[in-house]
Tab-separated table of C-alpha atoms in Angstrom:
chain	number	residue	atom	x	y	z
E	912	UNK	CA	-36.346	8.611	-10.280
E	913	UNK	CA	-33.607	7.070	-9.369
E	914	UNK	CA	-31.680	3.823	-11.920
E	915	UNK	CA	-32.031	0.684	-10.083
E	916	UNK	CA	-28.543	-0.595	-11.315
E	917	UNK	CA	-26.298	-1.632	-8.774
E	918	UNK	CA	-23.395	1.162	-9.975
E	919	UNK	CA	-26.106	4.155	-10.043
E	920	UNK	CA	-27.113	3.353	-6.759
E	921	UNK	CA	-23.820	2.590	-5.101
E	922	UNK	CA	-22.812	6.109	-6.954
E	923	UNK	CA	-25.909	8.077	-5.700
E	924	UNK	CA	-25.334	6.780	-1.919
E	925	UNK	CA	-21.178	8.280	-2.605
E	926	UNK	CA	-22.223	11.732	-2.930
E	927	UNK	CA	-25.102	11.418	-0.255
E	928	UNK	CA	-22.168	9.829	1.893
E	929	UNK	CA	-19.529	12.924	1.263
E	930	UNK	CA	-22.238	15.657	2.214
E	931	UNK	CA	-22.963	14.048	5.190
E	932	UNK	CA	-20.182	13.124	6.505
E	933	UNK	CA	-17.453	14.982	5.302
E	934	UNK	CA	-14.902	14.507	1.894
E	935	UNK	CA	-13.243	11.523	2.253
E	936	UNK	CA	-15.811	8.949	3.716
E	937	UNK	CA	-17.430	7.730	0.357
E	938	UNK	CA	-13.752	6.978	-0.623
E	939	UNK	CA	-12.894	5.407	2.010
E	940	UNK	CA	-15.627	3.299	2.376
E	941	UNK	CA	-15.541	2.524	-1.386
E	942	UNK	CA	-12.366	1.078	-0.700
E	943	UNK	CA	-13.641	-1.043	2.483
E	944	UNK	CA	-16.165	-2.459	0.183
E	945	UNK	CA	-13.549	-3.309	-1.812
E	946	UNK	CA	-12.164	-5.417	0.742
E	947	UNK	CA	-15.614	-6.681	1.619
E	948	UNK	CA	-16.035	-8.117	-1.725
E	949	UNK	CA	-12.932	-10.160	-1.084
E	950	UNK	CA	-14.239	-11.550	2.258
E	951	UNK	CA	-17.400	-12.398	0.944
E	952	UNK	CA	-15.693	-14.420	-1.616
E	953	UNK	CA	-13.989	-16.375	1.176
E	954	UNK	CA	-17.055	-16.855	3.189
E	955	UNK	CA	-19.909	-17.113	0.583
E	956	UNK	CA	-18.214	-18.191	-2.702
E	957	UNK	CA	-20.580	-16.631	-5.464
E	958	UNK	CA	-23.182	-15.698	-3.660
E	959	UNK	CA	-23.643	-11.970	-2.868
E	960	UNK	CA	-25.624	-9.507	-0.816
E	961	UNK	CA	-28.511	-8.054	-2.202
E	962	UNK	CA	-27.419	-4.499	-1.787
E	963	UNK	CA	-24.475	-2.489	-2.572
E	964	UNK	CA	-21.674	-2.387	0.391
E	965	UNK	CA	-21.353	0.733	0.251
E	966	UNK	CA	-25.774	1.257	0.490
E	967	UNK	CA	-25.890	-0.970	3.715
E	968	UNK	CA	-22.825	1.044	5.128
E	969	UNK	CA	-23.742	4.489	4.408
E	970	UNK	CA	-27.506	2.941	6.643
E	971	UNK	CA	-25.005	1.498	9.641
E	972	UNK	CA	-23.351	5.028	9.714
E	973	UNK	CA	-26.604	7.120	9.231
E	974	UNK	CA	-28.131	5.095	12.137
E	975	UNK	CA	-24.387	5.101	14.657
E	976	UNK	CA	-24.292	9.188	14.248
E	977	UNK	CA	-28.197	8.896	14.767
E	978	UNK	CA	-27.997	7.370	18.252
E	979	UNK	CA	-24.488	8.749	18.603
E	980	UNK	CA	-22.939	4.606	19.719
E	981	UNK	CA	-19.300	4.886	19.883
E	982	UNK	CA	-18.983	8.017	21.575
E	983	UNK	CA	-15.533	6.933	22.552
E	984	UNK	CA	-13.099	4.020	21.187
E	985	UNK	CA	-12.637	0.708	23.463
E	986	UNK	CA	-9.887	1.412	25.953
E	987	UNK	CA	-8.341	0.110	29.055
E	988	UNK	CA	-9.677	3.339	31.017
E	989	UNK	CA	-6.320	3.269	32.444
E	990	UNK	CA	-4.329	6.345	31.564
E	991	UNK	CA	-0.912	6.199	30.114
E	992	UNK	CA	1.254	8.470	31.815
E	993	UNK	CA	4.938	7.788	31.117
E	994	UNK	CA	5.944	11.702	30.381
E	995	UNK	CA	9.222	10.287	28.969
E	996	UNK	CA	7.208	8.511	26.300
E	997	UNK	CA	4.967	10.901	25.228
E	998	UNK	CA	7.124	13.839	25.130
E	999	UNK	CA	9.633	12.174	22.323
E	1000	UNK	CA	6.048	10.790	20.812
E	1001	UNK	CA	4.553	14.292	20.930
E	1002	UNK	CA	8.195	15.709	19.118
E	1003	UNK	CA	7.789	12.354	16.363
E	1004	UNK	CA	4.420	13.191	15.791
E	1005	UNK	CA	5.433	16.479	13.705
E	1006	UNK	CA	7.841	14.296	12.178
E	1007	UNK	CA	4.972	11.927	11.393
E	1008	UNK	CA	3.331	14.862	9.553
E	1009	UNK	CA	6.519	16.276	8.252
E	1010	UNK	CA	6.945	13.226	6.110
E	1011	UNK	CA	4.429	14.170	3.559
E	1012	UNK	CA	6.369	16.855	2.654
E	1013	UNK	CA	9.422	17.112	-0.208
E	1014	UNK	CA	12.282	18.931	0.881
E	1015	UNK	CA	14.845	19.460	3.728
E	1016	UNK	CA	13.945	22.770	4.361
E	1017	UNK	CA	10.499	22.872	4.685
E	1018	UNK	CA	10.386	19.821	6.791
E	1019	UNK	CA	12.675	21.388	9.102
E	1020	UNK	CA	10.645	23.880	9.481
E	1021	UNK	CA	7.106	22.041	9.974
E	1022	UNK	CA	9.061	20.213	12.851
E	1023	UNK	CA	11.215	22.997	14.346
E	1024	UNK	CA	14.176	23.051	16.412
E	1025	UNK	CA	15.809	21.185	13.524
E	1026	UNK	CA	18.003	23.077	10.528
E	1027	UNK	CA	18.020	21.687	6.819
E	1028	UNK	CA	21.778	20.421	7.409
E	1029	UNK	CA	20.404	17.625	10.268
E	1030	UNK	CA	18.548	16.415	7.714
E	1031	UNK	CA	20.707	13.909	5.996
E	1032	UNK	CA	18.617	12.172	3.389
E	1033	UNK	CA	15.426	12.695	1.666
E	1034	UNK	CA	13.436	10.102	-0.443
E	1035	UNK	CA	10.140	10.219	-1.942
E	1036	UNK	CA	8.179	7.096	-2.684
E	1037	UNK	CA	9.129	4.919	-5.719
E	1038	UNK	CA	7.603	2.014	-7.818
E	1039	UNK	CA	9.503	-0.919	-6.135
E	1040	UNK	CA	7.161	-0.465	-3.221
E	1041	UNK	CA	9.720	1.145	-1.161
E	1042	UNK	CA	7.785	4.250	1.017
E	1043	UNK	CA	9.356	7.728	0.865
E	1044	UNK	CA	11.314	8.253	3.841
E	1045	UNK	CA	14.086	10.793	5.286
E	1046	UNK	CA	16.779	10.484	7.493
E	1047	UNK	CA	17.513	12.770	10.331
E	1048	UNK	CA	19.870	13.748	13.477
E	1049	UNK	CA	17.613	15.851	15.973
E	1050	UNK	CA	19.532	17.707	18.726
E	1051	UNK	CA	16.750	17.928	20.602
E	1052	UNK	CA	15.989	14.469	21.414
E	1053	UNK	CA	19.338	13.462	20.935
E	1054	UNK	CA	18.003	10.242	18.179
E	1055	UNK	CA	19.213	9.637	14.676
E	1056	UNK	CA	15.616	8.887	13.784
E	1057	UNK	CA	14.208	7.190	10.709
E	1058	UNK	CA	11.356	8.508	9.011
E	1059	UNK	CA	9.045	6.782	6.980
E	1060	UNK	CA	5.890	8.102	4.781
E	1061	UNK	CA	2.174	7.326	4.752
E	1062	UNK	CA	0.469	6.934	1.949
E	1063	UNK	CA	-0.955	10.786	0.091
E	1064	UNK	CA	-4.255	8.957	-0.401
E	1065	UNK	CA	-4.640	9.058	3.220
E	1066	UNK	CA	-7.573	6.686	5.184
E	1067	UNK	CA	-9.046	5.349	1.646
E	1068	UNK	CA	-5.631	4.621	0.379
E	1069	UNK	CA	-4.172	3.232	3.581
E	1070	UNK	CA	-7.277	0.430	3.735
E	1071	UNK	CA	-6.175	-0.974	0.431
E	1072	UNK	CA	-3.139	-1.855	1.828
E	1073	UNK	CA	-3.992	-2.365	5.162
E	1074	UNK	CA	-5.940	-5.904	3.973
E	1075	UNK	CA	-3.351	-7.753	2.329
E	1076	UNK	CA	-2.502	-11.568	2.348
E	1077	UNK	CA	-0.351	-12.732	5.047
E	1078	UNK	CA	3.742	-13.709	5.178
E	1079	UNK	CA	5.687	-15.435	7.440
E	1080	UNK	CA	7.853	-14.008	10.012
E	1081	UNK	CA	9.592	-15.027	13.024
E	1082	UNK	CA	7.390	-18.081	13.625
E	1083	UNK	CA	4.409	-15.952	13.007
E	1084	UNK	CA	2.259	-13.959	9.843
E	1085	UNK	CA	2.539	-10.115	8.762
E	1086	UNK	CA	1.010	-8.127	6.879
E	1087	UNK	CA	2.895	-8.995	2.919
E	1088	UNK	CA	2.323	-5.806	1.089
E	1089	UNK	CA	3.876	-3.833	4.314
E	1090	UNK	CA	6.838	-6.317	5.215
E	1091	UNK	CA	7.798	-6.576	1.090
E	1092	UNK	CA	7.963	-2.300	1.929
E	1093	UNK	CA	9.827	-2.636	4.981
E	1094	UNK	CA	12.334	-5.003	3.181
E	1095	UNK	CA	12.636	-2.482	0.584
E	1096	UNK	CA	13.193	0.406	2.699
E	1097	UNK	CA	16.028	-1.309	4.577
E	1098	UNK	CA	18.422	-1.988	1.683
E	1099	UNK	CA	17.369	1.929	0.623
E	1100	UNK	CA	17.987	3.147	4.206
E	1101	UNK	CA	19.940	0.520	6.222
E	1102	UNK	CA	23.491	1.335	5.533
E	1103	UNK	CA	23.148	5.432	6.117
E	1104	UNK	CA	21.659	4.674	9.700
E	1105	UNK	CA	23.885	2.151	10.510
E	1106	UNK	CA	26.566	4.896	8.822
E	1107	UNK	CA	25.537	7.123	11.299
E	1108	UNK	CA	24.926	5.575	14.643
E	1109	UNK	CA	28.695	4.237	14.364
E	1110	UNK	CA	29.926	8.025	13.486
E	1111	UNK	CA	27.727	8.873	16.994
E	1112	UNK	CA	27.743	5.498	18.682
E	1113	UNK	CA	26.109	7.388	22.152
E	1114	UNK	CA	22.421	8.500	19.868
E	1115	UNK	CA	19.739	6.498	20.077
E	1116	UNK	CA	17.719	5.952	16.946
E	1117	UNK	CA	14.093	6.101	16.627
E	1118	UNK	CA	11.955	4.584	13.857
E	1119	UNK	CA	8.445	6.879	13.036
E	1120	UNK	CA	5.756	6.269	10.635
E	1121	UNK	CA	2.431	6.930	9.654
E	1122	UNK	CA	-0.278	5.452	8.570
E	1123	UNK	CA	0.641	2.341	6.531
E	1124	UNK	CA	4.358	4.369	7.273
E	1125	UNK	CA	3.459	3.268	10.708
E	1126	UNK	CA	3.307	-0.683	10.145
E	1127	UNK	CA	6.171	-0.164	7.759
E	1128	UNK	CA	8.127	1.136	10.836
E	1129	UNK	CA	7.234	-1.709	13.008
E	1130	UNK	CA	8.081	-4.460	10.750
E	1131	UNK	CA	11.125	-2.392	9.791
E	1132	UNK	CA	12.366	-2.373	13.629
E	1133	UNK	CA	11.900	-6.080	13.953
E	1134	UNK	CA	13.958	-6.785	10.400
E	1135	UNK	CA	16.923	-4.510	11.772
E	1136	UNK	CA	16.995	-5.373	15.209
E	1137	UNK	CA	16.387	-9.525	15.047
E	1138	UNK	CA	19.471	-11.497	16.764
E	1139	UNK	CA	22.220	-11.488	13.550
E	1140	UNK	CA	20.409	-7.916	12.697
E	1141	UNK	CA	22.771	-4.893	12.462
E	1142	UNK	CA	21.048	-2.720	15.366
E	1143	UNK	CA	20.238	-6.104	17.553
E	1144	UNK	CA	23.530	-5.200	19.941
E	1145	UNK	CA	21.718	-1.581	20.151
E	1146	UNK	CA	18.349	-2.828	20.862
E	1147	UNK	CA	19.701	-5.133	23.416
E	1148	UNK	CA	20.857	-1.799	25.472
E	1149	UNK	CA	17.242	-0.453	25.082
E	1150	UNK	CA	18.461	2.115	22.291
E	1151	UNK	CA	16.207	1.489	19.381
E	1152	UNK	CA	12.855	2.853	19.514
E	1153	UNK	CA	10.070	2.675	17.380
E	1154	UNK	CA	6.835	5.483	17.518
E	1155	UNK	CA	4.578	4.045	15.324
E	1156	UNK	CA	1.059	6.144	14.251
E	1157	UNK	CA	-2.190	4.862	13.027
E	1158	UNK	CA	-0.513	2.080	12.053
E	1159	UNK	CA	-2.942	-1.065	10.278
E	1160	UNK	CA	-2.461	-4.097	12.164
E	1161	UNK	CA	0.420	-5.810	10.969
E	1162	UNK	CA	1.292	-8.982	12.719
E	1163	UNK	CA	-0.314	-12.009	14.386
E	1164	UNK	CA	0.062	-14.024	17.049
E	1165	UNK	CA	1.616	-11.239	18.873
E	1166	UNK	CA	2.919	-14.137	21.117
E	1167	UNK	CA	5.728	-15.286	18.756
E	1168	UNK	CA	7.287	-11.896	18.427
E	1169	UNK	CA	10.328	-11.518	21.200
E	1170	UNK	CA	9.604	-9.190	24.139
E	1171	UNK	CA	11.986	-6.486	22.965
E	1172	UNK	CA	9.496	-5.877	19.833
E	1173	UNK	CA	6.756	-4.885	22.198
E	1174	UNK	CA	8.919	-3.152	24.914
E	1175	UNK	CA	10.627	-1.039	22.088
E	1176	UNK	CA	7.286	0.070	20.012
E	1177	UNK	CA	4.557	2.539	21.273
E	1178	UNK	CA	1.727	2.607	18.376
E	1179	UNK	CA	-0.520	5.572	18.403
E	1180	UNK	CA	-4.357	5.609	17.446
E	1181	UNK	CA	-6.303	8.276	17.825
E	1182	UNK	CA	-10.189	8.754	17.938
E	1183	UNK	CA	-12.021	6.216	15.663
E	1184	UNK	CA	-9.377	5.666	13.021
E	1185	UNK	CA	-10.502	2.868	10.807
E	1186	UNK	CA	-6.585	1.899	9.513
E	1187	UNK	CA	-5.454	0.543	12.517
E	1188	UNK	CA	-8.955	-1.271	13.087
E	1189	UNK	CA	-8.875	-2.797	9.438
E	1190	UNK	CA	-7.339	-6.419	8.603
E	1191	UNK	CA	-9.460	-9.609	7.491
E	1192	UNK	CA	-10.868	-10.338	11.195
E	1193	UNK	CA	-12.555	-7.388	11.607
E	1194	UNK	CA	-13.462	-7.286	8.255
E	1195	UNK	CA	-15.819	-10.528	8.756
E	1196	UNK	CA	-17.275	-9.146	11.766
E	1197	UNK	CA	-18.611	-5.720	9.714
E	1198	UNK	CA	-19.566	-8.113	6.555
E	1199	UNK	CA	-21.836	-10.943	8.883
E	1200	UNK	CA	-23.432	-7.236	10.079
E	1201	UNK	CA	-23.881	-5.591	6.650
E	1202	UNK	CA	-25.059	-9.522	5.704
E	1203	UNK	CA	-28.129	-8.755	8.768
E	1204	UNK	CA	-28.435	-5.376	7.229
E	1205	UNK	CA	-29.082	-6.130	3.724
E	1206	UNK	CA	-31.843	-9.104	4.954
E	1207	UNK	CA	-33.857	-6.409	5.704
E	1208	UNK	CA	-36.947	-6.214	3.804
E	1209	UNK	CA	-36.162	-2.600	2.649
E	1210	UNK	CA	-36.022	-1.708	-1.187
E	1211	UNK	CA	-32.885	0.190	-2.541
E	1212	UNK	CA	-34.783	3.328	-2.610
E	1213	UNK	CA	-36.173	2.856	0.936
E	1214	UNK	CA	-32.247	2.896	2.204
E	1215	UNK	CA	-30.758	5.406	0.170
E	1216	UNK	CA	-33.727	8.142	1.718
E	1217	UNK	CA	-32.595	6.693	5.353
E	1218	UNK	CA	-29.086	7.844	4.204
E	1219	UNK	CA	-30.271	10.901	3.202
E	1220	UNK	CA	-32.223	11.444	6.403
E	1221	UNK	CA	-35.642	11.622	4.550
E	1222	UNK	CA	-37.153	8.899	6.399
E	1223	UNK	CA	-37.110	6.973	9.709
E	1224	UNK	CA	-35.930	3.386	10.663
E	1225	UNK	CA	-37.528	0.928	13.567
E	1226	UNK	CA	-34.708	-2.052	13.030
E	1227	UNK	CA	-31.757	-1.854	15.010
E	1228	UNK	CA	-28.770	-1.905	12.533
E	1229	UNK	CA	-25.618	-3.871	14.073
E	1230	UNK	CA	-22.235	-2.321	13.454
E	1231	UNK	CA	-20.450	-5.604	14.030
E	1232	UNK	CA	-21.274	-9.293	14.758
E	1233	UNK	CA	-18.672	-11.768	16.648
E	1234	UNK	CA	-17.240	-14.512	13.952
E	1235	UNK	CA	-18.496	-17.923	14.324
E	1236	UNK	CA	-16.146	-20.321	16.522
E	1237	UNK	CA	-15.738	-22.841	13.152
E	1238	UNK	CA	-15.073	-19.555	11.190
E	1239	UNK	CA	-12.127	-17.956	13.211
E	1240	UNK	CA	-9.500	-19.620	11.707
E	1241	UNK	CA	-10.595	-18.845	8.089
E	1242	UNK	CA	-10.372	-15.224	8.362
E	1243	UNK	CA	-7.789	-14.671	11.612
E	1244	UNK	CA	-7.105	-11.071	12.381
E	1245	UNK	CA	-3.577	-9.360	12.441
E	1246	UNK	CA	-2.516	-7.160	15.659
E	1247	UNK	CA	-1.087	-3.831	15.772
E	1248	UNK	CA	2.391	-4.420	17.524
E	1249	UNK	CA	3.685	-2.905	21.057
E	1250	UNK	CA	2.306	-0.765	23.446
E	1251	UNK	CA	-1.110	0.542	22.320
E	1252	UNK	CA	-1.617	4.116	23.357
E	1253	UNK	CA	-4.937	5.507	22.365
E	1254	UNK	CA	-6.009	9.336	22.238
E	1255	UNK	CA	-9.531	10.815	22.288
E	1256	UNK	CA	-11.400	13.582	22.746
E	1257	UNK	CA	-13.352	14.160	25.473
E	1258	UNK	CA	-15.655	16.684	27.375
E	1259	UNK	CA	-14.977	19.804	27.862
E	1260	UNK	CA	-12.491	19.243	24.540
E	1261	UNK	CA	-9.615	17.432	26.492
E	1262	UNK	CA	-7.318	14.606	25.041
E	1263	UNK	CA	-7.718	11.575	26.909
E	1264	UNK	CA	-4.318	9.002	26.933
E	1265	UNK	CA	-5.226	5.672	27.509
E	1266	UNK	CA	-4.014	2.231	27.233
E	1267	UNK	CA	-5.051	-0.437	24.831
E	1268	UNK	CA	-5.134	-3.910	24.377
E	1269	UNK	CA	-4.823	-5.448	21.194
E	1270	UNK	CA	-7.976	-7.493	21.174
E	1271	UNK	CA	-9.733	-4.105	21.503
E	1272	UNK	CA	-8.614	-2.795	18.298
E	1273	UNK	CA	-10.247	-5.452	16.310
E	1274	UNK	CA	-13.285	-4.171	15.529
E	1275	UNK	CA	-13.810	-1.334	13.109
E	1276	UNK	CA	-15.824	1.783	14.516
E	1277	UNK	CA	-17.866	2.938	12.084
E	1278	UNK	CA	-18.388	6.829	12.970
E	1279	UNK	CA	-18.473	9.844	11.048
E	1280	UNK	CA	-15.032	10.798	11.991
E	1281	UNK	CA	-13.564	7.468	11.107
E	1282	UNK	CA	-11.466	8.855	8.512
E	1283	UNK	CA	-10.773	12.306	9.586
E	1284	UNK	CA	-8.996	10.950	12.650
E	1285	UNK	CA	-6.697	9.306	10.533
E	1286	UNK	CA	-5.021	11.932	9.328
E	1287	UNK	CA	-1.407	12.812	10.705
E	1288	UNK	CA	-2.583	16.670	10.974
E	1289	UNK	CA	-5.038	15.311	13.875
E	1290	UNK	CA	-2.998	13.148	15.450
E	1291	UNK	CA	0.026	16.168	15.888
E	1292	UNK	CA	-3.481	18.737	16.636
E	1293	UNK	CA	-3.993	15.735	19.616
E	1294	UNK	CA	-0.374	15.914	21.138
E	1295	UNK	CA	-0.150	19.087	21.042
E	1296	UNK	CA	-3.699	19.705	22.631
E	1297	UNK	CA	-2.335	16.918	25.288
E	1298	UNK	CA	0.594	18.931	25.738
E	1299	UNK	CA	-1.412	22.026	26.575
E	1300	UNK	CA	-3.181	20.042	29.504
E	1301	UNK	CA	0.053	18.826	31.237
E	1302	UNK	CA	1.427	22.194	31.201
């Protein structure tokens, strides 16, 4: 039989969750309720659902696999095609991945084309929120590029921070917890790029990042590169890039930010990531759907066996509900930054390269690969695969 308190059940739906789904998604959807709990707070005070988040979630995915609904993320349909782009993106998407890893030589070697002694600095992570990073001259691409880590939690950790309050900048909001870290990392990092684009004024330099590395490397563009900013004379010649992936939305409204933000940043999601789909805004639209879920007159037993596939389900579970007009400035959302290129699978096992508008990230995809496409290993497998196509 199964214990009707709230933590047995939540904890019998997390392995239930795992086994279906894959390691990872309990986690990460443990965390999301996390965040859930906070938004509820802001829209409903004390009261609370009847259910456990993560009950009426595990349901919502059971029943989107079921019917297979978001067979592909929300796109433009128009494909990106500048080669230029995506060939230095395909080369900083090993560096992406080479990030998690601790020493010169062996992230020389996950990269390639690149010896130990063009890497100039190394840093792991630290406890005054300042990501690990490393520093390196690639003779390939001819950048000094800036590296910056995700977090090793991957998708679960990355949604903590992801949903954080909001801070001004440049007559807008960002993301706190990931602007405090992009402060950070340029006093740790600032003088030994600026060190080296004077020894090689002709590079170029290129900021990377992962995951929550990602946003980190967008806010970390905009600190360096503001008018007064060390590399704003650089940007202003178009040489400071930044090659941002899975990044969490950082910023909002996108309109206050100066062109040369967007024109210099190409952010990178692929499949049905939930980071870069996670801030307070879409947050609100999953809760007011889990809040339609939960009215259901269904006991805790009754959902836990549709999670398990034991039994069948007439309702129609919604993944998402639009925010009420009187709500939306309560619980805004936060944008990714730049150009938004998205990549997907498709038939036949080709990598689709689309365009994206911001508005279409903001709404999290629940799917069963929602946190295995966050991972930097998929997003290098995707370039790669890409790469294959175009010959």
């Amino acid at each position: 039989a199964c214990c009707s308190s709230e933590g047995a059940l939540a904890g019998f739906a997390k392995s239930h969750l795992d086994e279906r789904f894959g390691m990872g998604t309990a986690d990460a959807l443990q965390r999301l309720s996390e965040q859930l709990t906070r938004v509820e707070l802001q829209l409903m005070g004390s009261k609370r659902l009847s259910n456990p988040f993560l009950i009426n979630l595990g349901m919502i995915l059971r029943q989107v696999e079921k019917e297979r609904r978001n067979a592909h993320p929300v796109t433009s349909s128009l494909p990106f095609e500048d080669v230029k782009v995506l060939r230095k993106a395909a080369r900083y998407a090993r560096y992406a991945a080479a990030a998690y890893l601790n020493d010169k030589k062996t992230i020389a070697a996950h990269i390639g084309g690149l010896q130990a002694e063009d890497i100039k600095a190394v840093s792991p992570a630290n406890v005054i929120l300042c990501p690990g990073f490393f520093v390196a001259v690639d003779q390939q691409t001819d950048d000094i590029v800036l590296c910056v880590r995700g977090p090793t939690g991957g998708a679960p950790e990355a949604l903590s921070e992801a949903v954080a309050p909001k801070e001004p900048l440049l007559g807008g909001r960002a993301n706190a917890s990931l602007l405090e870290s992009a402060r950070n990392l340029q006093e740790s990092a600032g003088k030994l790029l600026m060190r080296l684009s004077q020894e090689s004024p002709r590079k170029c330099v290129a900021i990377v990042g992962h995951s929550t590395g990602g946003g980190v490397a967008s806010l970390l563009t905009v600190l360096l590169c503001s008018e007064g900013c060390p590399f704003a004379k650089l940007m202003a010649t178009g040489k400071v890039k930044c090659y941002s992936y899975a990044p969490p939305p950082t910023f909002e409204p996108l309109w206050a930010l100066p062109a040369w933000v967007h024109g210099s940043t190409h952010s990178f999601v692929y499949g049905m990531d939930c980071v870069p789909r996670a801030c307070t805004g879409s947050l609100t639209k999953l809760y007011l759907a889990l809040k339609k879920v939960d009215e259901l007159q269904l006991s805790a037993e009754r959902r836990l066996a549709y999670i398990r596939g034991d039994c069948g389900l007439d309702a129609v579970l919604p993944d998402y509900m639009d925010v009420p007009q009187g709500m939306t400035g309560a619980v805004s959302s936060l944008f990714i930054v730049g150009t938004i290129i998205a990549l997907f699978p498709g038939e036949a096992g080709r990598v689709h390269c689309e365009a994206a508008a911001p508005h279409m990230m903001d709404r999290l995809l629940l799917h069963p690969d929602m946190v295995h496409d966050h991972s930097a290993d998929a997003m290098e497998k995707a370039f790669e695969e890409l790469g294959a196509q175009s010959g």
